């Protein structure tokens, strides 16, 4: 891994009987939400501020 890069492996678990449309839809939705959280953190120049508050709201 090159210095100065962020590498994150995200995963989601679904029941085996879950419809593939639901799985694909959730993967896309969660990827967008994660990207938006990183964008907010970058704009605020802190991971301790808005990003943590955003993540803690959804616990």
Coordinates of N, CA and C in Angstrom, one line a residue:
X1 N 0.8 -1.2 0.0 CA 0.0 0.0 0.0 C 0.9 1.2 0.0
X2 N 0.5 2.2 -0.8 CA 1.3 3.4 -0.9 C 1.0 4.3 0.2
X3 N 2.0 5.1 0.7 CA 1.9 6.0 1.8 C 0.9 7.1 1.4
X4 N 0.1 7.5 2.4 CA -0.8 8.7 2.2 C -2.2 8.3 1.6
X5 N -2.4 7.0 1.5 CA -3.7 6.5 0.9 C -4.5 5.8 2.0
X6 N -5.8 5.9 1.8 CA -6.8 5.2 2.7 C -7.3 4.0 2.0
X7 N -7.2 2.9 2.7 CA -7.8 1.6 2.1 C -8.7 1.0 3.2
X8 N -10.0 0.9 2.8 CA -11.0 0.3 3.7 C -11.7 -0.8 3.0
X9 N -11.9 -1.9 3.7 CA -12.7 -3.0 3.2 C -14.0 -3.0 3.9
X10 N -15.1 -2.7 3.2 CA -16.4 -2.7 3.8 C -17.2 -4.0 3.5
X11 N -18.0 -4.4 4.4 CA -18.8 -5.6 4.1 C -20.2 -5.6 4.7
X12 N -21.1 -6.3 4.2 CA -22.5 -6.4 4.7 C -22.9 -7.8 4.7
X13 N -23.6 -8.3 5.7 CA -24.0 -9.6 5.8 C -25.6 -9.7 5.6
X14 N -26.0 -10.5 4.7 CA -27.4 -10.7 4.4 C -27.8 -12.2 4.6
X15 N -29.0 -12.5 4.9 CA -29.4 -13.9 5.0 C -29.3 -14.5 3.6
X16 N -29.1 -15.8 3.5 CA -28.9 -16.5 2.3 C -30.2 -16.4 1.4
X17 N -31.3 -16.3 2.0 CA -32.6 -16.2 1.2 C -32.9 -14.8 0.8
X18 N -32.1 -13.8 1.1 CA -32.4 -12.4 0.7 C -32.4 -12.3 -0.8
X19 N -33.4 -11.6 -1.4 CA -33.4 -11.4 -2.9 C -32.2 -10.6 -3.3
X20 N -31.6 -11.0 -4.5 CA -30.4 -10.3 -5.0 C -30.6 -8.8 -5.2
X21 N -31.9 -8.5 -5.6 CA -32.1 -7.0 -5.8 C -32.0 -6.2 -4.5
X22 N -32.4 -6.8 -3.4 CA -32.2 -6.2 -2.1 C -30.8 -6.0 -1.7
X23 N -30.0 -7.1 -1.9 CA -28.6 -7.1 -1.6 C -27.9 -6.0 -2.4
X24 N -28.1 -6.0 -3.7 CA -27.5 -5.0 -4.6 C -27.9 -3.6 -4.2
X25 N -29.1 -3.4 -4.0 CA -29.6 -2.1 -3.6 C -29.0 -1.6 -2.3
X26 N -28.9 -2.4 -1.3 CA -28.2 -2.0 -0.1 C -26.7 -1.8 -0.2
X27 N -26.1 -2.6 -1.0 CA -24.6 -2.3 -1.3 C -24.4 -1.0 -1.9
X28 N -25.2 -0.6 -2.9 CA -25.1 0.7 -3.5 C -25.4 1.8 -2.5
X29 N -26.5 1.7 -1.8 CA -26.9 2.7 -0.8 C -25.8 2.9 0.2
X30 N -25.3 1.8 0.8 CA -24.3 2.0 1.8 C -23.0 2.5 1.3
X31 N -22.6 2.2 0.1 CA -21.4 2.8 -0.5 C -21.6 4.3 -0.7
X32 N -22.7 4.7 -1.1 CA -23.0 6.2 -1.2 C -22.9 6.9 0.1
X33 N -23.6 6.3 1.1 CA -23.6 6.8 2.5 C -22.1 6.9 3.0
X34 N -21.3 5.9 2.8 CA -20.0 5.9 3.3 C -19.2 7.0 2.6
X35 N -19.3 7.1 1.3 CA -18.6 8.1 0.5 C -19.0 9.5 1.0
X36 N -20.3 9.7 1.3 CA -20.8 11.0 1.7 C -20.2 11.4 3.1
X37 N -20.1 10.4 4.0 CA -19.5 10.6 5.3 C -18.0 11.0 5.2
X38 N -17.3 10.4 4.3 CA -15.9 10.8 4.0 C -15.8 12.2 3.5
X39 N -16.7 12.5 2.6 CA -16.8 13.9 2.0 C -17.0 14.9 3.0
X40 N -18.0 14.7 3.9 CA -18.2 15.6 5.0 C -17.0 15.8 5.9
X41 N -16.4 14.7 6.3 CA -15.2 14.7 7.1 C -14.1 15.5 6.4
X42 N -13.9 15.3 5.1 CA -12.8 16.1 4.4 C -13.2 17.6 4.4
X43 N -14.4 17.9 4.2 CA -14.8 19.3 4.1 C -14.6 20.0 5.5
X44 N -14.8 19.2 6.5 CA -14.7 19.8 7.9 C -13.2 19.6 8.4
X45 N -12.4 18.9 7.6 CA -11.0 18.7 8.0 C -10.8 17.9 9.3
X46 N -11.8 17.2 9.7 CA -11.6 16.4 10.9 C -12.5 15.1 10.9
X47 N -11.9 14.0 11.3 CA -12.7 12.8 11.5 C -13.3 12.7 12.8
X48 N -12.8 13.5 13.8 CA -13.4 13.5 15.1 C -14.7 14.3 15.3
X49 N -14.9 15.2 14.4 CA -16.0 16.1 14.4 C -17.3 15.5 13.8
X50 N -17.6 16.0 12.6 CA -18.9 15.6 11.9 C -19.0 14.1 11.6
X51 N -17.9 13.5 11.2 CA -17.9 12.1 10.9 C -18.3 11.2 12.1
X52 N -17.7 11.5 13.2 CA -18.0 10.7 14.4 C -19.5 10.9 14.8
X53 N -19.9 12.2 14.8 CA -21.2 12.5 15.2 C -22.2 11.9 14.2
X54 N -21.9 11.9 12.9 CA -22.8 11.2 12.0 C -22.9 9.7 12.2
X55 N -21.8 9.1 12.4 CA -21.8 7.7 12.6 C -22.5 7.3 13.9
X56 N -22.3 8.1 15.0 CA -22.9 7.7 16.3 C -24.4 7.9 16.3
X57 N -24.9 8.8 15.4 CA -26.4 9.0 15.3 C -27.1 7.7 14.9
X58 N -26.4 6.9 14.1 CA -27.0 5.7 13.4 C -26.7 4.4 14.2
X59 N -26.2 4.5 15.4 CA -25.9 3.3 16.2 C -27.2 2.6 16.6

